[in-house]
Amino acid sequence: MAEGSKDQGCAGATDPEEDSPNVIVYRKIEDIVMRIQDEKAGGVAIRTVKSFLSKIPSVVSGADIVQWLMKNLTIEDAAEAIHLGSLVAAQGYLFPISDHVLTLKDDGTLYRFQSPYFWPSNCWEPENTDYAIYLCKRTMQNKARLELADYEAENLARLQRAFARKWEFIFMQAEAQVKIDRKKDKAERKILDSQERAFWDVHRPVPGCVNTTEMDIRKCRRERNPHRVKKSVYGVPDDSQSQPSPAHIPSQPTKKPTKEDVQKEITFLNVQLDRHCMKVSKVADSLMGYTEQFMEYDPFVSVTEPSNPWISDDTSFWDLEASRDPSQQRVKKWGFSLEEALKDPVGRDQFLKFLESEFSSENLRFWLAVQELKRRPLQEVASRAQEIWQEFLAEGAPSSINLDSHSYERTSQNLKDPGRYSFEDAQEHIFKLMKSDSYARFLRSNIYQDLLLARKKQPADTEQGRRTSLEKFTRSVGKSLTGKRLTGLMQSS
């Protein structure tokens, strides 16, 4: 694969300008990379670094690359130079020798430049069979630096299942590649192994990294040669499992649409026209209104009485919220929506009391029974569902509710195999009925209004009541004392 890399590169890339819409970007990056490697023209010195027991050939440090970019490209900010270098690395033109993440660091991390054979400008679109051969070859080489990472091992197992029928052929190809590699010089083999690994880090990146080979759909549409054949890295075509991108699928002769096809398209377009659309400004207004309405109920935004239990050890606020004697704030909250009224146990009881006065309490009792059914243990669901049906929906039910025919039929069908959500349609219908009819009357009723006004006047009424009681007591004592004095005077006389 590596013999005659330049020849193969030139032969494989037939006029890339006809193929890649990114060719302008690639040419600019390649110009920078060639200038960095040209030591005679002031490029970075590529050297061999000695480690503890071996040598690392043809490497350069990340700090040297950053300094060169700042000096030769008139970049003043080091962060900008690092960003530019990371973009070059993400395209695979340079790579760290000890990491799969293609980024540039301004330190002593060692980097190596990619062979022109593997440059993206050659319009590589490697097949999964090529990737399978590469991973299989890595498992045959007993080197610590060539061990598969976890994600690569998972990919190998997935490919082995996908190519089960042709895995023997893939294994033979990998074996042949290993035999060829073993004949090469040790230093050259190290360089080629790392370059091949970097190539696959670009085209099959580490999970979480951006895949720079994915082409923007608008660029695909501008592509001049959409019917080109994919190139295989190892010369092995994948005619069984290849999944070409939509931009590269040869155009099929279009059949004339039938009357049914046209009708389906018309129906689909009518549905799209009837879709409810809402302006962003209205959504924002609604969100702001909701936030302002509930602001006083947020203990982190507004001051709570008697204290905030979230930032102190005093839980009096929670005790008040759970008490059967609701505060004025709680009563006011019931008027926000029916959901808020039903969340509060006291609000639920008051709403039930109002419905009983209107002889329609069966609606709320049915709704509460269905809510309770959803929390039941699974073994009790079927029997409880039948009990709800007999009480509220069966013919001659003692607490019959008013359902539309559609909801009734859906519910009766669901009860053939009863579950926690068998009454979902009926519950939704009853909830809408209560929300649009009974709830509005409840807010206007004396039950709710008296409770709301009583909570508002409670502090003043209490103080006034205390004063009135004291005055009555004083007057009664005064009257009794006056009466006793008059009786004593009459007896003395």
XYZ file of C-alpha atoms in Angstrom:
493
model
C 0.000 0.000 0.000
C 2.857 2.311 0.825
C 5.151 1.432 -2.095
C 5.052 4.232 -4.588
C 2.685 6.330 -2.537
C 3.033 9.336 -4.767
C 2.442 7.313 -7.916
C -0.653 5.743 -6.455
C -1.874 9.103 -5.242
C -1.512 10.663 -8.663
C -3.102 7.712 -10.387
C -5.980 7.431 -7.934
C -6.941 11.091 -7.866
C -8.122 11.863 -11.347
C -8.824 15.563 -11.363
C -10.153 15.996 -7.813
C -11.580 19.386 -8.758
C -14.272 17.451 -10.593
C -15.112 15.470 -7.440
C -14.698 17.392 -4.202
C -16.516 20.650 -3.452
C -13.917 21.288 -0.698
C -11.008 21.351 -3.139
C -10.290 25.072 -2.561
C -9.977 24.522 1.196
C -7.790 21.457 0.664
C -5.445 23.359 -1.661
C -4.977 26.165 0.899
C -4.276 23.691 3.712
C -1.851 21.700 1.554
C 0.033 24.883 0.674
C 0.503 25.621 4.398
C 1.531 22.012 5.153
C 4.121 21.979 2.346
C 5.580 25.282 3.590
C 5.838 23.908 7.150
C 7.706 20.807 5.887
C 10.106 22.793 3.665
C 13.104 23.251 5.987
C 15.129 25.119 3.316
C 12.472 27.842 3.098
C 12.217 28.305 6.857
C 9.935 25.379 7.698
C 9.867 23.364 10.896
C 12.738 20.948 11.454
C 11.504 17.347 11.268
C 13.658 15.227 13.546
C 14.048 11.814 15.165
C 13.457 11.806 18.912
C 15.146 9.259 21.164
C 12.975 7.668 23.820
C 13.944 5.221 26.574
C 14.390 2.079 24.457
C 13.565 3.225 20.927
C 13.623 6.080 18.460
C 10.641 8.024 17.161
C 11.357 9.054 13.544
C 10.026 12.008 11.546
C 8.242 14.003 14.240
C 7.799 17.632 15.215
C 6.451 19.177 18.433
C 3.125 20.992 18.654
C 4.844 24.092 20.092
C 7.079 24.347 16.994
C 4.053 24.212 14.688
C 2.227 26.907 16.661
C 5.291 29.183 16.617
C 5.697 28.709 12.841
C 2.011 29.547 12.214
C 2.249 32.729 14.301
C 5.486 33.814 12.631
C 4.723 33.018 8.973
C 0.964 33.664 8.850
C 1.106 36.927 10.860
C -1.056 35.574 13.680
C -0.726 37.534 16.914
C -2.884 35.386 19.211
C -1.575 31.937 20.143
C -5.152 30.659 20.606
C -5.920 31.547 16.977
C -2.830 29.683 15.791
C -3.828 26.628 17.852
C -7.327 26.784 16.373
C -5.964 26.946 12.826
C -3.593 24.059 13.519
C -6.455 22.005 14.985
C -8.492 22.556 11.813
C -5.553 21.302 9.732
C -5.183 18.293 12.043
C -8.922 17.551 11.898
C -8.615 17.142 8.124
C -5.806 14.604 8.692
C -2.830 16.564 7.336
C -0.969 16.176 10.638
C -1.665 13.981 13.648
C -0.388 13.177 17.160
C 1.574 9.944 17.257
C 0.169 8.826 20.630
C -3.501 9.859 20.459
C -6.567 9.260 18.290
C -7.954 12.769 18.846
C -6.854 14.987 15.971
C -6.163 18.327 17.652
C -3.082 20.551 17.978
C -1.604 21.357 21.398
C 0.914 24.084 22.164
C 3.316 21.851 24.109
C 5.850 19.091 23.602
C 3.350 16.636 22.102
C 4.905 14.963 19.063
C 3.163 15.189 15.689
C 3.777 13.632 12.296
C 2.716 14.808 8.838
C 0.423 12.681 6.715
C 1.579 11.124 3.441
C 0.188 12.915 0.341
C -1.313 9.552 -0.691
C -3.787 9.853 2.192
C -4.608 13.561 1.758
C -8.350 14.354 1.618
C -7.881 16.049 -1.748
C -7.603 12.548 -3.231
C -11.333 12.219 -2.556
C -11.155 9.109 -0.412
C -14.430 7.428 0.423
C -13.210 4.155 1.958
C -15.548 1.206 2.217
C -16.380 -0.762 5.337
C -14.481 -3.719 3.881
C -11.320 -1.566 3.845
C -11.892 -0.662 7.481
C -12.457 -4.328 8.348
C -9.143 -5.293 6.647
C -7.323 -2.553 8.558
C -8.704 -3.610 11.958
C -8.122 -7.274 11.233
C -4.528 -6.484 10.244
C -4.009 -4.608 13.515
C -5.030 -7.694 15.511
C -2.411 -9.787 13.707
C 0.489 -7.511 14.633
C 1.797 -8.199 18.120
C 2.680 -4.614 19.006
C 1.477 -2.636 22.020
C 1.155 0.525 19.906
C -1.136 -1.346 17.486
C -3.597 -2.662 20.077
C -7.224 -1.842 19.272
C -8.999 0.785 21.331
C -12.360 -0.119 22.867
C -14.402 1.572 20.146
C -12.261 -0.089 17.446
C -12.810 -3.521 19.004
C -16.574 -2.856 18.989
C -16.408 -1.763 15.346
C -14.449 -4.914 14.454
C -17.051 -7.144 16.109
C -19.853 -5.291 14.320
C -18.113 -5.588 10.947
C -17.412 -9.282 11.528
C -21.127 -9.888 11.980
C -21.997 -7.773 8.942
C -19.420 -9.464 6.663
C -19.799 -12.997 8.037
C -20.045 -14.523 4.543
C -16.935 -12.834 3.177
C -14.877 -12.653 6.386
C -12.495 -15.364 5.159
C -11.663 -13.207 2.136
C -11.122 -10.143 4.387
C -8.851 -12.175 6.669
C -6.770 -13.327 3.694
C -6.389 -9.743 2.488
C -5.256 -8.649 5.960
C -2.718 -11.489 6.095
C -1.294 -10.471 2.730
C -0.939 -6.859 3.900
C 0.867 -7.975 7.061
C 3.365 -10.044 5.021
C 4.130 -7.053 2.793
C 4.584 -4.737 5.816
C 7.033 -7.120 7.496
C 9.448 -6.818 4.554
C 9.823 -3.072 5.104
C 12.350 -1.260 7.237
C 11.383 -0.919 10.919
C 11.446 2.900 10.961
C 9.497 3.105 7.709
C 6.957 0.604 9.036
C 6.403 2.722 12.162
C 5.744 5.819 10.079
C 3.368 4.025 7.702
C 1.450 2.381 10.544
C 0.867 5.739 12.220
C -0.148 7.392 8.930
C -2.603 4.616 8.189
C -4.043 4.889 11.691
C -4.430 8.668 11.282
C -6.206 8.136 7.963
C -8.818 5.960 9.677
C -9.061 8.423 12.592
C -10.308 10.932 10.009
C -12.732 8.622 8.207
C -13.840 6.561 11.238
C -13.283 9.046 14.083
C -13.323 8.414 17.805
C -16.865 8.581 19.275
C -17.575 12.178 20.263
C -15.262 13.706 17.652
C -16.531 15.576 14.599
C -16.444 13.644 11.326
C -14.904 16.118 8.882
C -15.569 13.813 5.920
C -19.343 14.269 6.120
C -20.291 16.543 3.278
C -22.794 19.365 3.531
C -25.906 18.679 1.450
C -25.628 22.021 -0.342
C -22.076 21.183 -1.359
C -23.222 17.786 -2.575
C -25.705 19.469 -4.879
C -22.909 21.587 -6.367
C -20.768 18.521 -6.997
C -19.777 18.171 -10.655
C -19.409 14.396 -10.771
C -22.084 12.795 -8.559
C -21.858 9.384 -10.240
C -18.223 8.636 -9.527
C -17.215 5.221 -8.182
C -15.824 5.033 -4.657
C -12.133 4.306 -4.298
C -10.980 1.421 -2.144
C -7.861 1.921 -0.016
C -6.745 -1.694 -0.497
C -8.259 -2.226 -3.939
C -11.125 -4.349 -2.594
C -14.538 -3.287 -3.921
C -17.466 -3.718 -1.563
C -20.299 -4.617 -3.891
C -22.484 -6.332 -1.303
C -22.510 -4.052 1.716
C -21.662 -0.622 0.327
C -24.011 2.150 1.363
C -23.451 5.105 -0.981
C -24.543 8.519 0.158
C -27.686 9.967 -1.472
C -25.550 12.343 -3.537
C -23.678 9.446 -5.137
C -26.574 7.117 -5.982
C -26.988 6.824 -9.764
C -30.228 8.349 -10.860
C -32.914 5.741 -11.607
C -35.426 6.178 -14.414
C -38.451 7.827 -12.818
C -41.780 6.109 -13.336
C -44.851 8.081 -14.226
C -46.920 8.825 -11.090
C -50.261 7.079 -10.917
C -53.567 8.606 -9.864
C -53.159 7.088 -6.374
C -49.703 8.639 -5.995
C -51.041 12.069 -6.915
C -53.962 11.669 -4.493
C -51.557 10.722 -1.685
C -49.400 13.743 -2.415
C -52.433 16.054 -2.431
C -53.616 14.607 0.893
C -50.171 15.041 2.408
C -49.915 18.660 1.259
C -53.397 19.456 2.590
C -52.428 18.053 5.974
C -49.305 20.221 5.974
C -51.371 23.297 5.122
C -53.790 22.582 7.980
C -51.026 22.223 10.562
C -51.300 24.703 13.385
C -48.379 27.108 13.276
C -47.597 29.631 15.971
C -45.382 32.678 15.733
C -42.277 32.775 17.890
C -43.374 36.144 19.288
C -46.597 34.597 20.603
C -44.700 31.685 22.116
C -42.314 34.127 23.808
C -45.229 36.181 25.156
C -46.850 33.041 26.503
C -43.629 31.947 28.197
C -43.110 35.391 29.740
C -46.703 35.431 31.006
C -46.278 31.986 32.553
C -43.030 33.049 34.221
C -44.546 36.216 35.657
C -47.597 34.328 36.895
C -45.605 31.696 38.801
C -42.767 33.962 39.916
C -44.166 34.523 43.414
C -44.390 30.748 43.905
C -40.684 30.202 43.229
C -38.803 30.304 46.560
C -35.546 31.105 44.791
C -36.972 34.219 43.106
C -39.358 35.636 45.688
C -39.315 35.811 49.484
C -41.261 33.025 51.183
C -43.010 33.197 54.539
C -42.124 32.253 57.232
C -38.725 31.137 55.801
C -37.185 29.463 52.762
C -36.703 25.734 53.497
C -34.341 25.344 50.521
C -31.679 27.536 52.123
C -32.470 27.005 55.822
C -33.339 24.185 58.219
C -36.821 25.535 58.914
C -39.492 23.385 57.194
C -42.467 25.463 58.312
C -43.138 26.536 54.719
C -43.557 22.914 53.595
C -45.800 22.178 56.576
C -48.035 25.106 55.624
C -48.164 23.964 51.995
C -49.229 20.469 53.098
C -51.789 21.620 55.668
C -55.543 21.320 55.208
C -55.891 25.039 55.905
C -54.713 26.624 52.626
C -53.059 30.008 52.483
C -54.260 32.825 50.276
C -51.451 32.055 47.815
C -52.573 28.440 47.468
C -56.206 29.404 46.925
C -55.171 31.978 44.325
C -53.139 29.321 42.497
C -56.255 27.196 41.959
C -57.500 29.882 39.591
C -54.517 29.496 37.241
C -55.736 26.257 35.683
C -57.699 23.115 36.452
C -54.420 21.207 36.654
C -53.223 23.426 39.504
C -56.534 23.016 41.359
C -56.363 19.209 41.087
C -52.719 19.097 42.206
C -53.664 20.568 45.599
C -55.557 18.043 47.796
C -57.630 20.846 49.357
C -58.363 22.349 45.934
C -59.422 18.924 44.688
C -61.776 18.475 47.652
C -63.293 21.938 47.161
C -63.821 21.292 43.433
C -65.460 17.937 44.267
C -67.709 19.679 46.788
C -68.761 22.166 44.113
C -69.465 19.371 41.604
C -71.601 17.568 44.180
C -73.694 20.729 44.503
C -74.200 20.585 40.715
C -74.879 16.807 40.714
C -71.900 16.122 38.410
C -69.307 14.787 40.842
C -69.087 11.510 38.871
C -66.834 13.258 36.311
C -64.155 14.072 38.850
C -64.531 10.753 40.655
C -64.006 8.945 37.339
C -60.957 11.057 36.576
C -59.458 10.365 40.024
C -60.209 6.640 39.719
C -58.315 6.467 36.415
C -55.394 8.381 37.929
C -55.322 5.922 40.818
C -55.479 2.989 38.355
C -52.215 4.142 36.739
C -50.416 3.749 40.081
C -51.840 0.326 40.922
C -49.709 -2.840 41.015
C -49.947 -4.681 37.700
C -51.731 -7.721 39.143
C -54.587 -5.499 40.380
C -55.022 -3.459 37.197
C -57.395 -5.805 35.332
C -59.869 -6.195 38.218
C -59.808 -2.492 39.065
C -60.362 -1.572 35.386
C -63.493 -3.727 35.330
C -64.716 -2.070 38.529
C -64.291 1.383 36.954
C -66.148 0.230 33.853
C -69.058 -1.142 35.893
C -69.269 1.996 38.044
C -69.029 4.681 35.355
C -69.420 3.299 31.807
C -71.477 0.098 31.766
C -75.200 0.116 30.975
C -77.110 1.084 34.077
C -73.942 2.218 35.856
C -74.650 3.894 39.221
C -72.410 6.881 38.347
C -72.733 7.056 34.574
C -70.617 9.684 32.798
C -71.287 11.402 29.499
C -68.861 10.184 26.793
C -68.816 10.738 23.052
C -69.220 7.651 20.850
C -65.604 7.648 19.647
C -64.123 7.646 23.166
C -66.622 5.028 24.319
C -65.748 2.655 21.455
C -61.994 3.105 21.974
C -62.341 2.442 25.687
C -64.478 -0.666 25.199
C -61.898 -2.012 22.727
C -59.063 -1.303 25.165
C -60.815 -3.222 27.934
C -60.558 -6.452 25.958
C -56.940 -6.396 27.123
C -57.113 -4.074 30.156
C -54.086 -2.045 31.192
C -53.175 1.047 33.147
C -53.979 3.322 30.181
C -57.163 1.656 28.920
C -59.272 4.680 29.944
C -56.898 7.293 28.469
C -59.335 8.527 25.778
C -62.273 8.658 28.176
C -60.234 10.432 30.850
C -59.025 13.044 28.374
C -62.591 13.684 27.184
C -63.899 14.086 30.751
C -61.018 16.383 31.681
C -61.734 18.656 28.719
C -65.410 18.647 29.663
C -64.642 19.721 33.260
C -62.111 22.305 32.111
C -64.421 24.004 29.628
C -67.615 23.831 31.696
C -67.464 23.013 35.414
C -64.122 24.630 36.225
C -65.153 28.056 34.902
C -68.314 27.947 37.060
C -66.276 26.804 40.064
C -64.116 29.946 39.865
C -67.282 32.078 39.866
C -68.959 30.059 42.612
C -69.449 31.200 46.196
C -67.356 28.261 47.432
C -64.201 29.530 45.735
C -64.886 33.269 46.055
C -65.708 33.047 49.776
C -62.589 31.007 50.423
C -60.434 33.449 48.455
C -61.896 36.542 50.174
C -61.742 34.889 53.582
C -58.040 34.245 53.146
C -57.460 37.847 52.102
C -59.370 39.286 55.082
C -58.177 36.747 57.618
C -55.490 38.867 59.367
C -57.671 42.015 59.606
C -60.745 40.031 60.627
C -58.845 38.279 63.377
C -57.572 41.543 64.879
C -60.986 43.157 64.574
C -62.618 40.123 66.172
C -60.247 40.296 69.089
C -61.076 43.982 69.636
C -64.838 43.335 69.402
C -64.648 40.501 71.911
C -62.657 42.668 74.342
C -65.185 45.513 74.046
C -68.126 43.141 74.652
C -66.393 41.683 77.682
C -65.668 45.165 79.099
C -69.256 46.273 78.557
C -70.709 43.177 80.191
C -68.393 43.525 83.190
C -69.270 47.216 83.464
C -72.988 46.470 83.332
C -72.742 43.802 86.012
C -70.724 46.097 88.274
C -73.219 48.966 87.791
C -76.133 46.645 88.552
C -74.518 45.447 91.767
C -73.900 49.036 92.911
C -77.509 50.027 92.314
C -78.782 46.991 94.210
C -76.526 47.834 97.205
C -77.742 51.427 97.286
C -81.398 50.397 97.222
C -80.892 47.935 100.106
C -79.045 50.531 102.227
C -81.769 53.056 101.746
